[in-house]
Structures are given as structure tokens and as C-alpha cells.
Coordinates of N, CA and C in Angstrom, one line a residue:
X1 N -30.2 -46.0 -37.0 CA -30.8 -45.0 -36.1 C -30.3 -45.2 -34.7
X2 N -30.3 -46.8 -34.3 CA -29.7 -46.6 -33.1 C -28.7 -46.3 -32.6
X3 N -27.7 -46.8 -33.8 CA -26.1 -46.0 -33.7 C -26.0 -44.8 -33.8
X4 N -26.7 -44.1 -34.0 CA -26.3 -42.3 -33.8 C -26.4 -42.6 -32.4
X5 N -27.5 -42.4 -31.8 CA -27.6 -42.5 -30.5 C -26.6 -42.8 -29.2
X6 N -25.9 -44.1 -30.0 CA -24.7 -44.3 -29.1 C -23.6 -43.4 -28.9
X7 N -23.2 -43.0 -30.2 CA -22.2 -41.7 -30.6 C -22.4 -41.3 -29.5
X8 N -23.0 -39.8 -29.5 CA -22.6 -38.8 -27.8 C -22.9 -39.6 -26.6
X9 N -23.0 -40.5 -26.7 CA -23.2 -41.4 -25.0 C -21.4 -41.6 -25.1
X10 N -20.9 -42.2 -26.0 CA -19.4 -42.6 -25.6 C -18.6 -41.3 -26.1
X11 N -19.0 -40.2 -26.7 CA -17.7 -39.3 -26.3 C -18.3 -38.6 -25.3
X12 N -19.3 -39.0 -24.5 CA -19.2 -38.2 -23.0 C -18.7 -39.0 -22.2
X13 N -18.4 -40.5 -22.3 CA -18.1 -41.5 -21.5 C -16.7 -40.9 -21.6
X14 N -15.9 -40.9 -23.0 CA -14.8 -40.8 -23.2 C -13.7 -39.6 -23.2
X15 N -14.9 -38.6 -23.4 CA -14.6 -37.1 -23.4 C -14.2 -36.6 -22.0
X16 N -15.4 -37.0 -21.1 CA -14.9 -36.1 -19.7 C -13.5 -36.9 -18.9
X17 N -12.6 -38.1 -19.5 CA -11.7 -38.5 -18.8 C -11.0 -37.7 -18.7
X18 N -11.0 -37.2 -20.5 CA -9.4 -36.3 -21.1 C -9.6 -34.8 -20.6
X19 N -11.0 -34.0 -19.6 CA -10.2 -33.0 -19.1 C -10.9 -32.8 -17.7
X20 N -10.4 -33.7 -17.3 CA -10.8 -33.9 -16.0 C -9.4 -33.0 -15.5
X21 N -9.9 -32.4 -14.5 CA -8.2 -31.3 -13.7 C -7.8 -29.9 -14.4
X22 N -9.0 -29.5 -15.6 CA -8.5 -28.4 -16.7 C -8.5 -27.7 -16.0
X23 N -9.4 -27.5 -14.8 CA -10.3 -26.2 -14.6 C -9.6 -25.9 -13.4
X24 N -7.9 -26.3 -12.8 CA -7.3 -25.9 -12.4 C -6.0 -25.4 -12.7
X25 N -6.3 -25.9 -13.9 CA -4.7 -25.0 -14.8 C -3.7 -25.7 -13.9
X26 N -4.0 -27.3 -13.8 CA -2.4 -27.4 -13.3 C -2.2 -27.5 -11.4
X27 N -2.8 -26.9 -10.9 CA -2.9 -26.2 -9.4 C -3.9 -26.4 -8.7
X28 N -3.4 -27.0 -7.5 CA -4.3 -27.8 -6.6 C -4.9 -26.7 -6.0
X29 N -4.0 -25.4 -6.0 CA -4.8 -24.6 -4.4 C -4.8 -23.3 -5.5
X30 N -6.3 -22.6 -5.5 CA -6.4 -21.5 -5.9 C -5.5 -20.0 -5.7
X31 N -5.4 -19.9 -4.8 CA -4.7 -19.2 -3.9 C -3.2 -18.8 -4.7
X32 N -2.7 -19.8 -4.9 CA -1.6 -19.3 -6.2 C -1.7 -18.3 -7.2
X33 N -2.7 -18.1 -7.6 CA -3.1 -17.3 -8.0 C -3.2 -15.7 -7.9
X34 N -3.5 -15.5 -6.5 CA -3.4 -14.3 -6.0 C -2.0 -13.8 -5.7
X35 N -1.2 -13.3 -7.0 CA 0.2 -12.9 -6.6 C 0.2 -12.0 -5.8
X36 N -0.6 -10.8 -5.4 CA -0.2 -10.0 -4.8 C -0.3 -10.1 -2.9
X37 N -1.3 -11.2 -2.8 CA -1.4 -11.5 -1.6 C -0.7 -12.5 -0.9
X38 N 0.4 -13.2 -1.9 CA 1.6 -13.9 -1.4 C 2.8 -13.3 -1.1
X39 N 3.6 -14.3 -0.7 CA 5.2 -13.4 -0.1 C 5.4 -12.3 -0.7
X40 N 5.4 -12.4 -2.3 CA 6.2 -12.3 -3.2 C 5.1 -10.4 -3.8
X41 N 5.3 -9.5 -2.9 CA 4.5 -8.2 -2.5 C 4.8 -7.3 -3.3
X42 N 4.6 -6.7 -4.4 CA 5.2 -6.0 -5.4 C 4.3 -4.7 -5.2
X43 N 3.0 -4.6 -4.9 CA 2.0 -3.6 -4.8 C 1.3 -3.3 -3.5
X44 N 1.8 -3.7 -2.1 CA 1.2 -3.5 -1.2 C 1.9 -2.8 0.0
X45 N 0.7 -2.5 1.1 CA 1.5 -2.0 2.5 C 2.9 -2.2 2.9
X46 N 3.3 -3.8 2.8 CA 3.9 -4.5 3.6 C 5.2 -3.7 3.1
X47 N 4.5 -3.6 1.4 CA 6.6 -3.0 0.0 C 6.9 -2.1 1.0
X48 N 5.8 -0.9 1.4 CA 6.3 0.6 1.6 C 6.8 0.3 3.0
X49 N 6.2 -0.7 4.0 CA 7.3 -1.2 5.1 C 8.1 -1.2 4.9
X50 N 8.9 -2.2 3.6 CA 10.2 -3.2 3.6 C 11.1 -1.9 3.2
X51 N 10.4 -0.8 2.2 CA 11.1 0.3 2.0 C 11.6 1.2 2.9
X52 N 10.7 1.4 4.0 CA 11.3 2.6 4.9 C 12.3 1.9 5.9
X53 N 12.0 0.3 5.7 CA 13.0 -0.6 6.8 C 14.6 -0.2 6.2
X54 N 14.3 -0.8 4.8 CA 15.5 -0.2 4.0 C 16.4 0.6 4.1
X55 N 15.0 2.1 4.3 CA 15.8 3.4 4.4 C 16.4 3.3 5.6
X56 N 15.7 2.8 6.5 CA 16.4 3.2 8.2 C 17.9 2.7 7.9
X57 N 18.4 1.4 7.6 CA 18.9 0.8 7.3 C 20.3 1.1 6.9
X58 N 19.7 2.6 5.8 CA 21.1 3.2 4.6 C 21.2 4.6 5.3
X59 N 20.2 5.2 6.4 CA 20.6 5.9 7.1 C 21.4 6.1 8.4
X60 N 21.3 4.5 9.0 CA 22.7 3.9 9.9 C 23.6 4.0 9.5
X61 N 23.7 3.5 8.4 CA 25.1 2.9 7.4 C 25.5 4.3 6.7
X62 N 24.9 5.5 7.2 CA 25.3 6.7 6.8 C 25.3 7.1 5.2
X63 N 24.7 6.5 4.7 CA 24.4 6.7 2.9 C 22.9 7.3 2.9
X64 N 22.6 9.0 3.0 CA 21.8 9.5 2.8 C 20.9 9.5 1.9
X65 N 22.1 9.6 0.5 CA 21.7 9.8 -0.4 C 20.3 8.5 -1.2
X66 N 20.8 7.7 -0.6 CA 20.0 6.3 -1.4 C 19.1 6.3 -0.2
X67 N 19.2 6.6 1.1 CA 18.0 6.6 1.8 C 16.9 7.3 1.3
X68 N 17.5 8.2 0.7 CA 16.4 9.6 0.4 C 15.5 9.0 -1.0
X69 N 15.9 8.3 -1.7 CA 15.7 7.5 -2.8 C 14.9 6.5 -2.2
X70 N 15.5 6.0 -1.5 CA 14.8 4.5 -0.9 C 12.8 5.2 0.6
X71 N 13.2 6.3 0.8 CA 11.9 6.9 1.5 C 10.9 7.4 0.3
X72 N 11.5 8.3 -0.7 CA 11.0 8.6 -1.4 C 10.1 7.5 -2.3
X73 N 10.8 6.5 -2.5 CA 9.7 5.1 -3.4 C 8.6 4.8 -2.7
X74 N 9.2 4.9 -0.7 CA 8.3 4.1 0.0 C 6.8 5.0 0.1
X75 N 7.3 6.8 0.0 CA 6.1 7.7 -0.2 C 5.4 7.6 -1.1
X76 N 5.7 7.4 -2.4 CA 5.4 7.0 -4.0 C 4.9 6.1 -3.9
X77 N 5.0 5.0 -3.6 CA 4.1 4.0 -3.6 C 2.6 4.0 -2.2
X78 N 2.8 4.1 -1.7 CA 1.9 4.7 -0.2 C 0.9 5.7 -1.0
X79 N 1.3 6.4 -1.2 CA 0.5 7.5 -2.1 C -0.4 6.9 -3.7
X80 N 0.1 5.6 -3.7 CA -0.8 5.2 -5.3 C -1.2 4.8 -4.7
X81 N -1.1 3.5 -3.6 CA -2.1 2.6 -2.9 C -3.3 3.7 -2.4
X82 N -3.2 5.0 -1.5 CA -3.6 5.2 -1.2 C -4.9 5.9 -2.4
X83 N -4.7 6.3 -3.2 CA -5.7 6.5 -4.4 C -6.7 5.1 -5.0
X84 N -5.6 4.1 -5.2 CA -6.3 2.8 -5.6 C -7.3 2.2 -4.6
X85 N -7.0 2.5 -3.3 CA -8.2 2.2 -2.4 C -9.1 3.2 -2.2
X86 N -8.6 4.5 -2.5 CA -10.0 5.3 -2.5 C -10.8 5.0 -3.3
X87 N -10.2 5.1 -5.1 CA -11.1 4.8 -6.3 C -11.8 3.4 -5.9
X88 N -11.3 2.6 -5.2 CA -12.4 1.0 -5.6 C -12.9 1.3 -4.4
X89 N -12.9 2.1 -3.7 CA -13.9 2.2 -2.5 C -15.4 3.1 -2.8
X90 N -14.7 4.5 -3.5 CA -15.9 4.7 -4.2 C -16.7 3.8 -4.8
X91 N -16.3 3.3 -6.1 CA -16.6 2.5 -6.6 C -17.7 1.3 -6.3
X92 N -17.7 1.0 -5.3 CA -18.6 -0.1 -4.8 C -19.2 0.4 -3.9
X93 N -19.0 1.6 -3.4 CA -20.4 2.5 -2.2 C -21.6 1.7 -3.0
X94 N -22.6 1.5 -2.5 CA -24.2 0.9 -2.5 C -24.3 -0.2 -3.3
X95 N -22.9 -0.9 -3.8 CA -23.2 -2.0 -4.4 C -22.9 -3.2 -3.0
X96 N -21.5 -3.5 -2.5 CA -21.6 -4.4 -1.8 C -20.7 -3.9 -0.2
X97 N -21.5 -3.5 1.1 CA -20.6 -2.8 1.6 C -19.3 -3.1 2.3
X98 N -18.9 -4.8 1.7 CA -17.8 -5.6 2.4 C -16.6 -4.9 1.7
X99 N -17.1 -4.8 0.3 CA -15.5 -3.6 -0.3 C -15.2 -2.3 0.2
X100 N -15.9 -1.7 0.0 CA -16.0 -0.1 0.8 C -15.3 -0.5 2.3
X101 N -15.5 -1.4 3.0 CA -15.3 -1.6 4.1 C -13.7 -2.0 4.2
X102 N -13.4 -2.5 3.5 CA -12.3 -3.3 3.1 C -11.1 -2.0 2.8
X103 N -11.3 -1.6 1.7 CA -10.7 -0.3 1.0 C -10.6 0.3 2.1
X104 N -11.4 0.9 2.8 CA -11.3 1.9 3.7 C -10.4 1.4 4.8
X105 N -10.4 0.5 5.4 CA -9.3 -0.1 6.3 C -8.0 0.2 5.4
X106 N -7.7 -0.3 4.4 CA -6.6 -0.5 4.0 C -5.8 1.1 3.5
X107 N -6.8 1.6 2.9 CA -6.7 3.5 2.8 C -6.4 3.8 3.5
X108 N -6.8 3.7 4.7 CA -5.8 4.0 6.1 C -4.7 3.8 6.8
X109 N -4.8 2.5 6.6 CA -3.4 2.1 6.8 C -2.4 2.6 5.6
X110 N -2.7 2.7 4.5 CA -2.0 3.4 3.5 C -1.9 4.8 3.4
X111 N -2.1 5.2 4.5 CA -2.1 7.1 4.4 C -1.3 7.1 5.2
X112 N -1.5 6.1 6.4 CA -0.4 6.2 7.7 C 0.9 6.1 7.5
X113 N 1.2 4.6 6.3 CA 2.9 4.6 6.3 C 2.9 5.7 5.2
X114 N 2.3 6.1 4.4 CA 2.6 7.5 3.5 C 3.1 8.8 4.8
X115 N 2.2 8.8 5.6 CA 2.7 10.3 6.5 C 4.3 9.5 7.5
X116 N 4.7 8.2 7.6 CA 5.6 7.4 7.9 C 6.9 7.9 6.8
X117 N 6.3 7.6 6.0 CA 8.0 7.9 5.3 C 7.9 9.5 5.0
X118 N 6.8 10.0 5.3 CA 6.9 11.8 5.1 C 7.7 12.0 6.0
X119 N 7.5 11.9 7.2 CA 8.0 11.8 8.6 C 9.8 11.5 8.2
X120 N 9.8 10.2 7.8 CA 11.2 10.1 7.9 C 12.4 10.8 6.9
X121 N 11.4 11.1 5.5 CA 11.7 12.0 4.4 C 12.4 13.6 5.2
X122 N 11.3 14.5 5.9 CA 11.7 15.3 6.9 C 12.3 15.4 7.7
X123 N 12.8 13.8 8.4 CA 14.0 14.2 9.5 C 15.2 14.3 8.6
X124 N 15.6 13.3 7.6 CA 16.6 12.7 7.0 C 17.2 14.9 6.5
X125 N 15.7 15.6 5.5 CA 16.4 17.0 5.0 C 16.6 17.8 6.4
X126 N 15.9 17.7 7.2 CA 16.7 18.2 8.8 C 17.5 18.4 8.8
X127 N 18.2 16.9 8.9 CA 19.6 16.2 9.4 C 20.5 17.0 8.6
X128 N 19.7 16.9 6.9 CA 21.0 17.5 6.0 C 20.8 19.0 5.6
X129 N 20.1 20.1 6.8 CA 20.3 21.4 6.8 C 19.3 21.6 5.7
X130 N 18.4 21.1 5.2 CA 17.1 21.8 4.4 C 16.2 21.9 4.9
X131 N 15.5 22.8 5.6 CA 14.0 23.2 5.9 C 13.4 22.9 5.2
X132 N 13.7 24.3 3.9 CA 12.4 24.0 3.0 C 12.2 23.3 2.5
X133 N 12.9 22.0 2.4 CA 12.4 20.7 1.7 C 11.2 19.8 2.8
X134 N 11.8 20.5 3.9 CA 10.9 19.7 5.1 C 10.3 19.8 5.4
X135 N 9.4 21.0 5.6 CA 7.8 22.2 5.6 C 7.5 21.9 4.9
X136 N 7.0 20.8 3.8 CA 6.1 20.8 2.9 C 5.6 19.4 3.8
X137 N 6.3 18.7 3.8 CA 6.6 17.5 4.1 C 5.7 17.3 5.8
X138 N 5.8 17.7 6.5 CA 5.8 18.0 7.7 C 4.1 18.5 7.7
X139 N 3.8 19.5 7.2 CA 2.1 20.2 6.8 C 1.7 19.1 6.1
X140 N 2.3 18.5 5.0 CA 1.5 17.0 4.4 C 0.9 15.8 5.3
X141 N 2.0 15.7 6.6 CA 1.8 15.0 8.0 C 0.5 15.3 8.3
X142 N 0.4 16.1 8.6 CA -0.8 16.9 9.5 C -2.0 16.9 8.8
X143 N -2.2 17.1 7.3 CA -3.0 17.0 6.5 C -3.8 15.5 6.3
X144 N -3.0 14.9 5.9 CA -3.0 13.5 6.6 C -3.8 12.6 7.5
X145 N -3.2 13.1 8.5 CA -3.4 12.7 10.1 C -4.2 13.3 10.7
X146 N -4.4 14.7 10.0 CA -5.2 16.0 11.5 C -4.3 16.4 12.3
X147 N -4.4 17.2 12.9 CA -3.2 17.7 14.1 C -3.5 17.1 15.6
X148 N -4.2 16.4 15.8 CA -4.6 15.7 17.0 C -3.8 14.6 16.9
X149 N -3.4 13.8 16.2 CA -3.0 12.6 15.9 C -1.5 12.4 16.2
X150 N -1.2 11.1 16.9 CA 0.4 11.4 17.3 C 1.1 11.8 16.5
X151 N 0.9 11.6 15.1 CA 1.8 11.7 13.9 C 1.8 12.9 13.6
X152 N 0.8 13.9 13.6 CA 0.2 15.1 13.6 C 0.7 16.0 13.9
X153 N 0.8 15.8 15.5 CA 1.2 16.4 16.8 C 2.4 16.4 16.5
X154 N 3.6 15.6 16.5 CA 4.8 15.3 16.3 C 5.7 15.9 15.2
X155 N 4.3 16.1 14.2 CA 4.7 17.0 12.8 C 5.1 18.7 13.0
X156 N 3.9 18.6 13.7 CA 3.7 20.2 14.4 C 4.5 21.0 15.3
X157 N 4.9 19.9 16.1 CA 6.6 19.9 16.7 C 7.5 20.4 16.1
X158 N 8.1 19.3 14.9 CA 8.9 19.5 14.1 C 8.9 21.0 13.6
X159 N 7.6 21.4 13.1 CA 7.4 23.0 12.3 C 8.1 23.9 13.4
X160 N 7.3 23.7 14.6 CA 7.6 24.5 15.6 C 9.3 24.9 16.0
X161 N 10.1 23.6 16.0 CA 11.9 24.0 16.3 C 12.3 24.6 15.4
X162 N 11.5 24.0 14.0 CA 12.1 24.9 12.2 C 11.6 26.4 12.5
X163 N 11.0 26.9 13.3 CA 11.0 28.5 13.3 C 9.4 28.7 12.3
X164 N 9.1 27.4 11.5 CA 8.1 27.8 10.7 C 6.4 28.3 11.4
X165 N 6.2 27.8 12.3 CA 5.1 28.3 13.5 C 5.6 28.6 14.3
X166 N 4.7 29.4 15.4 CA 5.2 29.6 16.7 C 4.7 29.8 17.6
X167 N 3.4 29.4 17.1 CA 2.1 29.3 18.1 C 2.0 27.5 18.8
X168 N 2.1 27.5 20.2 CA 2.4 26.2 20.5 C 1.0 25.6 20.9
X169 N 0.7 24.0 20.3 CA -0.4 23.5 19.9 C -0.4 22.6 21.3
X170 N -1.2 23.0 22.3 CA -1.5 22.0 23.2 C -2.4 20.4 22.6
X171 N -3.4 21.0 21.9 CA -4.4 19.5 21.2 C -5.2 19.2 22.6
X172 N -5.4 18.5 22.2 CA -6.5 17.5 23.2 C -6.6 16.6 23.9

């Protein structure tokens, strides 16, 4: 009887050696973990930066065509972020208000470079003699922004030289 007793005393003596360190899979710093919040940016603000850096980039070097490709991802992606922070912003209204809080910051900044690469989407079909590809684009700005907003204002501009308005917006 007394030797049962000893049994689970020595495989707990002997058991917790062998997984001692499990419970980091390997990895000292949690943080590894969070791929999307390292360099290595596949889903975030910084992509649709690196994209419209890109475009500026292929629109020096005079290659429209992949610029237009290369603004276009950066609006595409700008435009999902910007849904993915609305949905998890909903989402946690009256549960914890550090998310909502969070989302919303970041929703914004994700609407901003979305009306950014609209903006540059619109100069680029300017440049190449299409309006009507750039009145949509330009009203999207403003929708956006509001028309008070530099980016807004700036859009409104734009409409205004394309003949598409012609009522001139002093703002506020």
C-alpha cells in the first residue's frame, strides 16, 4: 500500500523535468508569434504604403501601366482593411471599449491611404487622358474624407479643372 503511494510522487518528480519549456513551443519571446505585427507585413497599413511608394516609383520610371496595377492593390487592400476594422469594431461595441477604440483609429487611417491611392489612381488616368475613369475616383475622395478635408477639398479641385462641377467650393 505504501508503494502505490510513491508511484505519482516520482512521476511528478520525474515528469515535470521532461516538459519543462513546452509551453513555449521552442520561443523565448512571444511576440514571434504575432506575424502580422512584425517586419514581415502581408495585411496591414504600412503594405498599402509600401504599394503606393512602389507606384510613385513605376510612375518616375515612366511605366504606367504596372503603376496602375501597383495603386490599384494598394486601394484593394486599404479597402479590406478598412471593412475588417469596421466589422471587429462593431463587434466588440459594449463588450470591451479598448477594441472599438483601437479599430476605429486604425479604420481611419485605413480610409485615409484608401482615398491616397484613389487620389493617385486619378492623377495617373488624368495624366493618361481618361476622365471618366477619374470622376468616380475623385467623388470616392470626398465620400471618404467629406469635402472639408484637405484630401476632400483637393478632390473637388480636381472635379472642378475636369469640367465635371462648376460650382467653386470655398469650405471652411
Amino acid at each position: 500500500m505504501k508503494f502505490l503511494k510513491i508511484i505519482p510522487v516520482v512521476f511528478i518528480f520525474l515528469g515535470i523535468q521532461s516538459f519543462m519549456n513546452l509551453s513555449f513551443a521552442g520561443s523565448k519571446n512571444a511576440d514571434e508569434y504575432k506575424v502580422l505585427s512584425s517586419t514581415n507585413k502581408k495585411l496591414s497599413i504600412a503594405d498599402v504604403e509600401d504599394f503606393l511608394t512602389e507606384g510613385d516609383n513605376l510612375v518616375k520610371n515612366g511605366d504606367f501601366e504596372s503603376a496602375k496595377q501597383t495603386y490599384d492593390k494598394a486601394r484593394n487592400l486599404a479597402r479590406q482593411l478598412s471593412g475588417f476594422y469596421r466589422d471587429l469594431n462593431g463587434s466588440f461595441k459594449g463588450l470591451d471599449a479598448r477594441v472599438p477604440m483601437e479599430m476605429e483609429k486604425k479604420g481611419r487611417k485605413s480610409i485615409k491611404t484608401w482615398a491616397k491611392s484613389n487620389a493617385r489612381l486619378a492623377s495617373l488616368y488624368k495624366r493618361k487622358e481618361q476622365p471618366e475613369v477619374a470622376v468616380p475616383l475623385l467623388v470616392e475622395i470626398i465620400r471618404l474624407m467629406t469635402p472639408n478635408s484637405p484630401e476632400g477639398k483637393e478632390a473637388y479641385e480636381n472635379l472642378l479643372q475636369l469640367g465635371f462641377v462648376e460650382t467653386i467650393y470655398k469650405g471652411f
